[in-house]
Amino acid sequence: MAPLLDVRDLTTHFFTQKGAFAAVDKVSFSVNAGETMALVGESGCGKSVTAASILRLVPDPPGRITGGEIIFEGRDLLSLTMREMRKVRGGRIGMIFQEPMTSLNPVFTIGDQITESLREHRSISRADAERRAIELLDLVRIPDARRQIHNYPHRLSGGMRQRAMIAMALACDPALLIADEPTTALDVTTQAQILELLDELKRSLGMAILLITHDLGVVAEYAQSVLVMYAGRGVEAAKVEDLFHSPIHPYTRGLLGALPHPDDDVDSEGRPLPLNEISGMVPALDAMPAGCRFEPRCSYAVPACKMTDVRLAPLAEGVRSAACLRAADIVQDQP
Amino acid sequence: MRNALAFWRRFSRNRAALLGLFIVLAIIAVAVAAPFLYPDDPMGMVAQPFLWPLQDPEFPFGSDSLGRDLGAQIFHGAHVSLLIGATATIASVLIGVTVGSLAGYYGGWVDEALMRFTEVVQTIPPFILTIIVVAIFHSTIGTIVVAISIVSWPSVARLVRAEFLTLREREFVQAGIVMGMSDFRLIVTQILPNSMTPVIIAASLMMASSILIEAGLSFLGLGDPNVVSWGAIIGAGREAIREAWYISALPGIAIIAAVLGLNLVGEGLNDALNPRLRRR
Amino acid sequence: MQKVVKRNILGYKNNESKSQRAPFHSTAGSLWTDGAQERLDPQRFHVPALIKPVLSRLWRSVAIVVAIAALNFIIVHMAPGDVADVMAGESGAASPEYLADLKQRFGLDQPLIVQFFVYMGRMAQFDLGYSFRFGRPVASLIFERLPATLILAIPTLMLAFVMGSVLGVVASRRVGTWRDAAISVGALVFYATPLFWIGLMLIILFGVKLGWLPTGGMQTIGANYTGFAYVLDVGRHMILPVVTLSLFYMAYYARLMRASMLEVFGQDFIATARSKGLSEGRVAYRHVLRNALLPVVTVLGLQVAHLLGGTVLVETVFGWPGLGRLAFDSVLSRDVNLLLGILLMSSILVVSTNIAVEALYRWLDPRIGAA
């Protein structure tokens, strides 16, 4: 069966005074119906731009999607007219954002903001829309929904606001929910509640979730498959169990704290490597290495890595892939 | 030095700001050149009355109803406009900085009292208050400057107070307090230099509005009668406006240029000094 | 470089703390925590939330007016020469007997503090003194001239606010295009142009050269129109002064609105609105505009203060028989009583506008009621 969302070679450039940079560089992944797929990486790796690109919400200028396909429910979203695209946004694909404190419009009530979405996509009476809004707030477990729809966002806590955001995104029963770092701005207990809620809703509503996060713990607990991103590129794609059981790409291994690695605890110049931490910095967008982008920080690097623009390629087993010249060697070394 | 260079690079990237700077420099040049180009009294009757611009090559700007050289008046007028604009701005900044820093530094009832007073002044229609002050105390350049600064300082005071409120909590100020610096030294040597950015921006915009106020006053005949001023030329030209509208038109263009130039410079400064900050 | 791109993603900034992105943070501490019970009933809460602060604003406004009256007293006493002379005007129109009467009535031979209270007492009864230039009480003169000024000021304010906002919105939605450039340059130029000069130029163009519109006054002299014809006549006379007065403020509001809209376009909740599938028009006019109006409404009070000064110039240029023209006449004759009366009256107008603005703001911004 074809996946619900199939992103192929998506490329998004930002055009700045210093030139054009690919914030997302030929990224490919797919999300199956009913599944949670995670995009994981450090901030600035392009995962949020990827999410925004899917709904074509990258602000232009300075950003523009310059290549690739985004096949959703059999249609390439990049070829849709603006009118058709708007039916997808909030209709078939819902989205929630990182900052619940600022992602709701302060001058409209919660109810207004939910019914707005409903009335945009469905011909529904005001009273019905309001009834549905109350149902939705019940669904995301906001207590006393009947009253809350008349409240303004500033009267709600961060967690409650994120619940309201979810209710809004789910208003029209989307097939896919894009959650862009949905819990980063919340405190730890609230984080867990929101993620549990998303997971339950996924099951009960049968929708898919594209979860953007920098937190591997969250990935392990809630996602089924994962794409690790680094400096605008996908570096490793796998089922979650496989990734955590046997990470392949040196960056993933670094993230998972899989060091110390086979070459002992020293880097190429004989200096000891710290545990659980990748040395060096993410390269700046205007100073990207020509070859593998992780090469300057990689303890597995060989001279060829500097030259080869290595891309995500399926490994022997076929269910997972990594963008690394030495992937085969690393797989062999696995215990 | 390096900062100044970086600032200049940001400022000069903005074409509108450069245009503004060019206009302002040109008007300063005009004001400086006036006594050399037109050494005689600009109020002297030297030509045939009602010469249109370009009609007589000797008087390229034309002459007014009394046969005074319009060019001489406009050039000398630049001097008065800039002088009043600059001194009124300096005076307003001094008052505003004093009130704002006292309110922001001491807080409490001092702040309350000073800010209430500021609010009262801001409630009074500024132009009407300047008219009254000038009318009561007679028109000289001095009273005009005082009148303009009386109505202009509140915005500076508010800016400075806001800066002080945030800066007061910062480490370097706290360190100064611990070191036993006097309030005066703390204010003048520590906090003030760090709160000057918005004041500089406000000052260039304020100079523009001071020039507009002065023009309005002298248009109404409330300017200093002993000097030429753009507004006064327009006011005098009104009597013959049907036949010789150029008399009023030309100095108006000079006012627009000066005010526009200063506004552009102010905005350029704002963009260059706080690249991402919201304007208040 | 990385930083720039990061900021640009959907216009939100990943690493900045909430307090840094100040404009839409909640002022009151959040009344809600997860799972907490409701504490406020919005229906019950709304009406007093609107009225109570407006009442406290009312008291503050009264205090401001009293302070301005006191300022008037100070100005009179700072004026050079005998206070009685100042009050009677410079022209020497008052007889010595009258001056003596004045001194006695205002207690000018009493100590300053007594004089102050006598003065304030008179102000409280709106006894603003006597105008020698016009030979009538100041208060009645002011009330006679007030309507003429209001029919200039109110349409001006409405025209400037509406047109300026529309232009600002259009410019902000087409940033970087010729339309934005034209509006921005136009606004910049009119923002730098003296009112009285525009007035004169419009008189030459539309009054003298084209002959379309009357060049001065409030009605055609000697025509004695009545009813609808009268209204039409005044309307024709109003056009040039209102346009003259509006252009500056229109430019001001256009600039402010454009900046405010652009600011709001960068907010997170605009990305949310787009992600709901709303059209760009709906995003701009519902989500952005409503928020962008807030800072624009705030300055309305300051603008009214400024505009009342502008009426002095415009009424002088167009010979319009309002308060501004009255102020100009009283300046010429140094009629200090009349001037101070006008100052007090116009301050009261500003204070009343501020009360209205405050109420409007509360209505527009639900967050204020919670404070």
XYZ file of N, CA and C in Angstrom, chain A residues 79-277:
597
model
N 2.313 20.710 -6.549
C 1.714 21.087 -7.829
C 0.291 21.637 -7.637
N -0.179 21.663 -6.394
C -1.548 22.141 -6.163
C -1.630 23.655 -6.314
N -2.807 24.124 -6.696
C -3.029 25.569 -6.675
C -3.156 26.010 -5.218
N -3.066 27.306 -4.998
C -3.156 27.810 -3.624
C -4.507 27.418 -3.008
N -5.557 27.504 -3.816
C -6.883 27.174 -3.323
C -6.965 25.707 -2.872
N -6.391 24.820 -3.705
C -6.401 23.395 -3.342
C -5.529 23.155 -2.117
N -4.421 23.872 -2.070
C -3.504 23.706 -0.948
C -4.193 24.087 0.351
N -4.993 25.145 0.286
C -5.670 25.597 1.512
C -6.660 24.566 2.016
N -7.216 23.750 1.077
C -8.133 22.695 1.527
C -7.367 21.614 2.290
N -6.111 21.421 1.895
C -5.285 20.427 2.584
C -4.908 20.934 3.979
N -4.463 22.181 4.044
C -4.089 22.768 5.341
C -5.298 22.826 6.257
N -5.169 22.244 7.407
C -6.257 22.311 8.372
C -7.398 21.368 8.024
N -7.458 20.891 6.763
C -8.492 19.941 6.361
C -7.950 18.525 6.462
N -6.999 18.198 5.572
C -6.436 16.853 5.586
C -5.169 16.774 6.450
N -4.479 17.895 6.581
C -3.273 17.910 7.423
C -3.416 19.004 8.475
N -3.305 18.634 9.723
C -3.334 19.626 10.797
C -1.917 19.868 11.281
N -1.713 21.014 11.915
C -0.353 21.269 12.388
C -0.396 21.949 13.749
N 0.491 21.523 14.632
C 0.656 22.240 15.908
C 2.107 22.663 16.051
N 2.298 23.719 16.829
C 3.609 24.379 16.849
C 4.266 24.298 18.219
N 5.497 24.798 18.200
C 6.358 24.706 19.379
C 5.892 25.553 20.546
N 5.387 26.759 20.253
C 5.134 27.735 21.303
C 3.644 27.933 21.535
N 3.062 27.178 22.446
C 1.613 27.373 22.635
C 1.281 28.773 23.152
N 2.271 29.417 23.819
C 1.975 30.739 24.375
C 1.737 31.773 23.286
N 2.372 31.604 22.145
C 2.269 32.639 21.118
C 1.606 32.130 19.846
N 1.196 30.868 19.852
C 0.647 30.319 18.618
C -0.863 30.492 18.510
N -1.481 30.976 19.573
C -2.913 31.274 19.508
C -3.080 32.783 19.414
N -4.047 33.192 18.635
C -4.286 34.624 18.485
C -4.875 35.191 19.775
N -4.200 36.178 20.376
C -4.619 36.658 21.700
C -5.968 37.367 21.721
N -6.460 37.828 20.584
C -7.688 38.626 20.641
C -8.956 37.846 20.277
N -8.828 36.549 20.017
C -10.024 35.758 19.756
C -10.154 34.660 20.803
N -11.405 34.266 21.073
C -11.609 33.209 22.058
C -11.157 31.873 21.463
N -10.915 30.918 22.383
C -10.549 29.573 21.969
C -11.603 29.025 21.008
N -12.867 29.206 21.383
C -13.966 28.698 20.562
C -13.931 29.291 19.168
N -13.751 30.613 19.087
C -13.659 31.285 17.781
C -12.602 30.641 16.910
N -11.460 30.353 17.523
C -10.335 29.880 16.737
C -10.531 28.449 16.274
N -11.316 27.675 17.045
C -11.599 26.311 16.589
C -12.683 26.322 15.514
N -13.748 27.074 15.775
C -14.845 27.070 14.803
C -14.412 27.691 13.478
N -13.454 28.597 13.553
C -12.968 29.217 12.312
C -12.470 28.162 11.332
N -11.731 27.207 11.877
C -11.198 26.141 11.047
C -12.338 25.294 10.471
N -13.318 24.974 11.332
C -14.444 24.157 10.892
C -15.225 24.847 9.788
N -15.489 26.123 9.997
C -16.322 26.845 9.042
C -15.574 27.128 7.744
N -14.246 27.104 7.821
C -13.461 27.281 6.607
C -13.588 26.044 5.708
N -13.598 24.867 6.341
C -13.510 23.649 5.540
C -14.844 22.944 5.335
N -15.813 23.239 6.157
C -17.081 22.528 6.027
C -18.211 23.531 6.022
N -19.275 23.197 5.310
C -20.438 24.061 5.424
C -21.201 23.601 6.658
N -21.087 24.352 7.704
C -21.599 23.932 8.998
C -22.149 25.171 9.681
N -23.250 25.029 10.366
C -23.859 26.206 11.004
C -23.035 26.619 12.215
N -23.224 27.848 12.606
C -22.497 28.374 13.744
C -22.718 27.526 14.998
N -23.999 27.146 15.205
C -24.321 26.375 16.412
C -23.664 25.002 16.368
N -23.708 24.365 15.184
C -23.075 23.049 15.053
C -21.574 23.148 15.260
N -21.002 24.196 14.705
C -19.559 24.378 14.845
C -19.197 24.525 16.319
N -20.019 25.261 17.037
C -19.744 25.459 18.457
C -19.854 24.129 19.218
N -20.891 23.343 18.838
C -21.062 22.038 19.482
C -19.827 21.170 19.236
N -19.385 21.196 17.990
C -18.198 20.403 17.613
C -16.949 20.901 18.370
N -16.849 22.219 18.551
C -15.698 22.767 19.267
C -15.677 22.248 20.702
N -16.869 22.180 21.311
C -16.937 21.674 22.689
C -16.509 20.201 22.721
N -17.008 19.433 21.737
C -16.593 18.028 21.638
C -15.075 17.906 21.550
N -14.501 18.760 20.705
C -13.049 18.696 20.491
C -12.293 19.016 21.771
N -12.765 20.022 22.502
C -12.092 20.366 23.759
C -12.227 19.234 24.764
N -13.389 18.559 24.756
C -13.544 17.379 25.604
C -12.539 16.309 25.189
N -12.416 16.168 23.876
C -11.531 15.149 23.326
C -10.087 15.360 23.787
N -9.631 16.609 23.834
C -8.254 16.859 24.260
C -8.193 17.080 25.776
N -9.311 16.764 26.464
C -9.402 16.792 27.929
C -9.148 18.155 28.518
N -9.773 19.135 27.957
C -9.788 20.433 28.629
C -11.038 20.445 29.487
N -10.892 20.605 30.800
C -12.055 20.526 31.669
C -13.023 21.675 31.401
N -14.308 21.366 31.585
C -15.338 22.386 31.468
C -15.305 23.091 30.106
N -15.320 22.258 29.070
C -15.167 22.768 27.709
C -16.214 23.824 27.350
N -17.450 23.603 27.841
C -18.548 24.507 27.498
C -18.215 25.957 27.851
N -17.524 26.128 28.967
C -17.134 27.494 29.354
C -15.857 27.923 28.647
N -14.964 26.972 28.491
C -13.644 27.334 27.946
C -13.710 27.908 26.541
N -14.723 27.509 25.757
C -14.737 28.049 24.405
C -14.920 29.565 24.401
N -15.434 30.109 25.508
C -15.597 31.567 25.558
C -14.384 32.272 26.149
N -13.388 31.500 26.513
C -12.216 32.100 27.144
C -11.176 32.522 26.117
N -10.372 33.505 26.513
C -9.289 33.941 25.644
C -8.017 33.173 26.000
N -7.113 33.021 25.044
C -5.915 32.200 25.285
C -5.115 32.604 26.521
N -5.068 33.898 26.839
C -4.197 34.291 27.946
C -4.675 33.769 29.286
N -5.912 33.262 29.330
C -6.400 32.722 30.603
C -6.008 31.261 30.800
N -5.376 30.688 29.797
C -5.026 29.271 29.882
C -3.521 29.103 30.092
N -3.169 28.027 30.780
C -1.747 27.732 30.959
C -1.176 27.177 29.660
N 0.144 27.050 29.615
C 0.804 26.556 28.415
C 0.287 25.193 27.974
N 0.152 24.295 28.919
C -0.318 22.954 28.591
C -1.734 22.986 28.032
N -2.588 23.808 28.675
C -3.962 23.920 28.213
C -4.022 24.528 26.819
N -3.150 25.497 26.593
C -3.137 26.108 25.270
C -2.709 25.117 24.203
N -1.720 24.264 24.565
C -1.290 23.292 23.568
C -2.424 22.304 23.302
N -3.199 21.982 24.337
C -4.366 21.125 24.105
C -5.347 21.807 23.164
N -5.556 23.104 23.387
C -6.462 23.837 22.510
C -5.940 23.848 21.079
N -4.619 23.996 20.943
C -4.007 23.953 19.612
C -4.296 22.615 18.940
N -4.168 21.539 19.736
C -4.409 20.208 19.171
C -5.861 20.092 18.738
N -6.765 20.587 19.581
C -8.188 20.538 19.237
C -8.429 21.259 17.915
N -7.755 22.389 17.754
C -7.909 23.172 16.538
C -7.418 22.389 15.324
N -6.246 21.766 15.498
C -5.638 21.048 14.387
C -6.467 19.821 14.003
N -7.188 19.270 14.993
C -7.950 18.051 14.727
C -9.366 18.342 14.267
N -9.729 19.607 14.208
C -11.126 19.984 13.986
C -11.742 19.267 12.794
N -11.007 19.134 11.705
C -11.602 18.568 10.496
C -11.133 17.136 10.226
N -10.843 16.387 11.281
C -10.389 15.004 11.146
C -9.289 14.825 10.130
N -8.136 15.418 10.337
C -7.071 15.281 9.347
C -6.515 13.856 9.333
N -5.952 13.471 8.184
C -5.309 12.162 8.089
C -3.906 12.229 8.669
N -3.351 13.440 8.697
C -1.985 13.600 9.191
C -1.915 14.807 10.107
N -1.229 14.632 11.237
C -0.984 15.769 12.129
C 0.523 16.009 12.163
N 0.920 17.239 11.817
C 2.332 17.574 11.928
C 2.528 18.270 13.271
N 3.367 17.696 14.111
C 3.594 18.276 15.437
C 5.033 18.760 15.501
N 5.225 20.067 15.404
C 6.567 20.634 15.349
C 7.048 20.970 16.752
N 7.856 20.115 17.317
C 8.360 20.283 18.691
C 7.221 20.642 19.649
N 6.191 19.828 19.726
C 4.980 20.249 20.448
C 5.175 20.428 21.947
N 6.246 19.910 22.492
C 6.364 19.971 23.954
C 7.615 20.699 24.420
N 8.384 21.231 23.493
C 9.658 21.857 23.867
C 9.474 22.988 24.871
N 8.377 23.738 24.696
C 8.200 24.919 25.537
C 7.491 24.598 26.858
N 7.161 23.325 27.076
C 6.366 22.993 28.266
C 7.219 22.360 29.358
N 6.721 22.376 30.561
C 7.472 21.727 31.630
C 7.323 20.214 31.535
N 8.187 19.503 32.248
C 8.355 18.075 32.006
C 7.069 17.278 32.178
N 6.323 17.528 33.262
C 5.111 16.723 33.464
C 4.085 17.009 32.387
N 3.961 18.265 32.024
C 3.005 18.617 30.979
C 3.407 17.988 29.651
N 4.724 17.967 29.393
C 5.231 17.320 28.175
C 4.694 15.909 28.050
N 4.850 15.159 29.109
C 4.440 13.762 29.072
C 2.941 13.646 28.820
N 2.151 14.527 29.494
C 0.698 14.493 29.301
C 0.320 14.759 27.851
N 0.966 15.756 27.262
C 0.621 16.118 25.883
C 0.987 14.981 24.929
N 2.169 14.393 25.147
C 2.594 13.312 24.251
C 1.686 12.103 24.396
N 1.294 11.787 25.633
C 0.348 10.685 25.846
C -0.947 10.955 25.099
N -1.418 12.205 25.232
C -2.664 12.585 24.583
C -2.558 12.386 23.073
N -1.445 12.869 22.487
C -1.266 12.724 21.043
C -1.284 11.249 20.644
N -0.617 10.436 21.455
C -0.529 9.023 21.134
C -1.909 8.367 21.163
N -2.667 8.697 22.189
C -4.026 8.150 22.299
C -4.898 8.598 21.135
N -4.793 9.895 20.814
C -5.627 10.425 19.734
C -5.272 9.750 18.418
N -3.985 9.496 18.232
C -3.537 8.829 17.016
C -4.248 7.487 16.879
N -4.271 6.759 18.003
C -4.900 5.436 17.965
C -6.399 5.552 17.745
N -7.040 6.406 18.536
C -8.500 6.420 18.478
C -9.004 7.036 17.180
N -8.270 7.981 16.610
C -8.749 8.627 15.386
C -8.129 8.021 14.136
N -7.138 7.163 14.338
C -6.520 6.495 13.201
C -5.736 7.422 12.294
N -5.202 8.489 12.857
C -4.435 9.395 11.994
C -2.938 9.113 12.136
N -2.191 9.677 11.219
C -0.738 9.570 11.287
C -0.184 10.847 11.901
N 0.990 10.723 12.537
C 1.619 11.910 13.117
C 3.035 12.035 12.569
N 3.359 13.235 12.133
C 4.750 13.528 11.807
C 5.281 14.359 12.966
N 6.155 13.732 13.765
C 6.602 14.351 15.002
C 8.003 14.924 14.804
N 8.100 16.238 14.958
C 9.416 16.867 14.836
C 9.954 17.090 16.241
N 11.139 16.566 16.518
C 11.658 16.684 17.884
C 13.181 16.614 17.892
N 13.766 17.088 18.960
C 15.206 16.920 19.114
C 15.486 15.886 20.207
N 14.408 15.292 20.717
C 14.509 14.471 21.916
C 14.384 12.991 21.542
N 15.501 12.270 21.592
C 15.471 10.866 21.201
C 14.626 10.021 22.140
N 14.523 10.445 23.387
C 13.679 9.723 24.336
C 12.235 9.724 23.865
N 11.784 10.866 23.384
C 10.425 10.983 22.863
C 10.254 10.074 21.653
N 11.274 10.059 20.794
C 11.213 9.212 19.592
C 11.043 7.754 19.999
N 11.878 7.328 20.937
C 11.867 5.924 21.348
C 10.490 5.528 21.858
N 9.852 6.435 22.592
C 8.608 6.073 23.241
C 7.390 6.149 22.328
N 7.377 7.135 21.411
C 6.126 7.385 20.688
C 6.172 7.139 19.190
N 7.377 6.992 18.594
C 7.412 6.883 17.141
C 7.606 5.443 16.705
N 7.156 5.165 15.451
C 7.404 3.850 14.889
C 8.598 3.881 13.941
N 8.708 4.965 13.173
C 9.880 5.067 12.307
C 10.480 6.455 12.455
N 11.702 6.604 11.972
C 12.423 7.822 12.278
C 13.387 8.180 11.149
N 13.504 9.492 10.928
C 14.555 9.987 10.046
C 15.421 10.930 10.861
N 16.733 10.609 10.905
C 17.649 11.495 11.612
C 18.164 12.506 10.610
N 18.103 13.777 10.991
C 18.571 14.817 10.075
C 19.815 15.500 10.623
N 20.695 15.869 9.705
C 21.886 16.610 10.104
C 22.208 17.628 9.017
N 22.327 18.884 9.414
C 22.714 19.962 8.499
C 21.913 19.937 7.198
N 20.607 19.814 7.339
C 19.739 19.920 6.175
C 19.543 18.635 5.395
N 20.170 17.559 5.835
C 20.045 16.306 5.096
C 19.584 15.183 6.003
N 18.932 14.191 5.381
C 18.631 12.975 6.110
C 19.882 12.128 6.179
N 20.252 11.671 7.363
C 21.471 10.853 7.445
C 21.175 9.402 7.783
N 20.013 9.159 8.404
C 19.700 7.756 8.680
C 18.206 7.597 8.846
N 17.660 6.589 8.173
C 16.235 6.301 8.292
C 16.062 4.857 8.711
N 15.167 4.630 9.654
C 15.013 3.261 10.139
C 13.727 3.132 10.939
N 13.364 1.866 11.217
C 12.344 1.624 12.221
C 12.948 2.002 13.567
N 12.093 2.434 14.481
C 12.625 2.926 15.740
C 13.438 1.864 16.487
N 12.895 0.582 16.494
C 13.624 -0.469 17.238
C 15.024 -0.648 16.658
N 15.088 -0.685 15.311
C 16.381 -0.896 14.662
C 17.353 0.222 14.987
N 16.825 1.432 14.935
C 17.711 2.566 15.152
C 18.329 2.522 16.540
N 17.475 2.232 17.514
C 18.005 2.240 18.874
C 18.828 1.000 19.170
N 18.460 -0.087 18.507
C 19.210 -1.314 18.740
C 20.585 -1.255 18.087
N 20.599 -0.794 16.844
C 21.895 -0.774 16.165
C 22.008 0.449 15.263
N 22.318 1.580 15.855
C 22.487 2.782 15.038
C 23.674 2.608 14.105
N 23.545 3.162 12.907
C 24.615 2.976 11.933
C 25.384 4.265 11.701
N 24.675 5.321 11.351
C 25.395 6.540 11.008
C 26.147 7.069 12.240
N 27.381 7.464 12.037
C 28.169 7.936 13.197
C 27.472 9.066 13.960
N 26.711 9.897 13.239
C 26.010 10.970 13.934
C 24.933 10.405 14.868
N 24.176 9.455 14.347
C 23.154 8.815 15.180
C 23.801 8.160 16.384
N 24.895 7.482 16.098
C 25.607 6.812 17.188
C 26.047 7.829 18.234
N 26.513 8.973 17.726
C 26.915 10.031 18.654
C 25.738 10.491 19.495
N 24.601 10.720 18.809
C 23.412 11.184 19.523
C 22.976 10.193 20.583
N 23.065 8.921 20.246
C 22.601 7.891 21.166
C 23.619 7.594 22.249
N 24.749 8.283 22.175
C 25.778 7.998 23.165
C 26.364 6.620 22.957
N 26.422 6.175 21.692
C 26.926 4.842 21.398
C 28.446 4.767 21.476
N 29.060 5.920 21.694
C 30.493 5.908 21.965
C 30.715 5.402 23.388
N 31.785 4.791 23.766
C 33.001 4.577 22.978
C 32.804 3.562 21.854
N 33.423 3.868 20.781
C 33.270 3.067 19.578
C 34.475 2.155 19.401
N 34.453 1.316 18.339
C 35.492 0.292 18.187
C 36.914 0.838 18.160
N 37.105 2.072 17.706
C 38.481 2.575 17.612
C 38.978 3.168 18.923
N 38.495 2.670 20.004
C 38.858 3.171 21.327
C 38.341 4.583 21.556
N 38.689 5.163 22.688
C 38.103 6.444 23.055
C 38.931 7.621 22.600
N 39.582 7.491 21.458
C 40.379 8.615 20.998
C 39.972 8.976 19.580
N 40.142 10.249 19.255
C 39.831 10.656 17.890
C 41.047 10.465 16.996
N 40.948 10.919 15.753
C 41.988 10.621 14.776
C 43.350 11.160 15.184
N 43.355 12.226 16.001
C 44.656 12.766 16.421
C 45.061 12.275 17.801
N 44.394 11.290 18.266
C 44.801 10.675 19.505
C 44.267 11.328 20.755
N 43.384 12.339 20.579
C 42.821 12.974 21.778
C 41.627 12.166 22.272
N 41.461 12.093 23.551
C 40.317 11.338 24.053
C 39.006 12.034 23.683
N 37.998 11.278 23.357
C 36.690 11.839 23.039
C 35.812 11.818 24.276
N 35.055 12.865 24.486
C 34.139 12.831 25.620
C 33.005 11.863 25.333
N 32.501 11.287 26.344
C 31.367 10.383 26.187
C 30.098 11.177 25.918
N 29.219 10.562 25.175
C 27.885 11.120 24.961
C 27.882 12.532 24.407
N 28.938 12.882 23.734
C 28.932 14.233 23.209
C 29.698 14.212 21.913
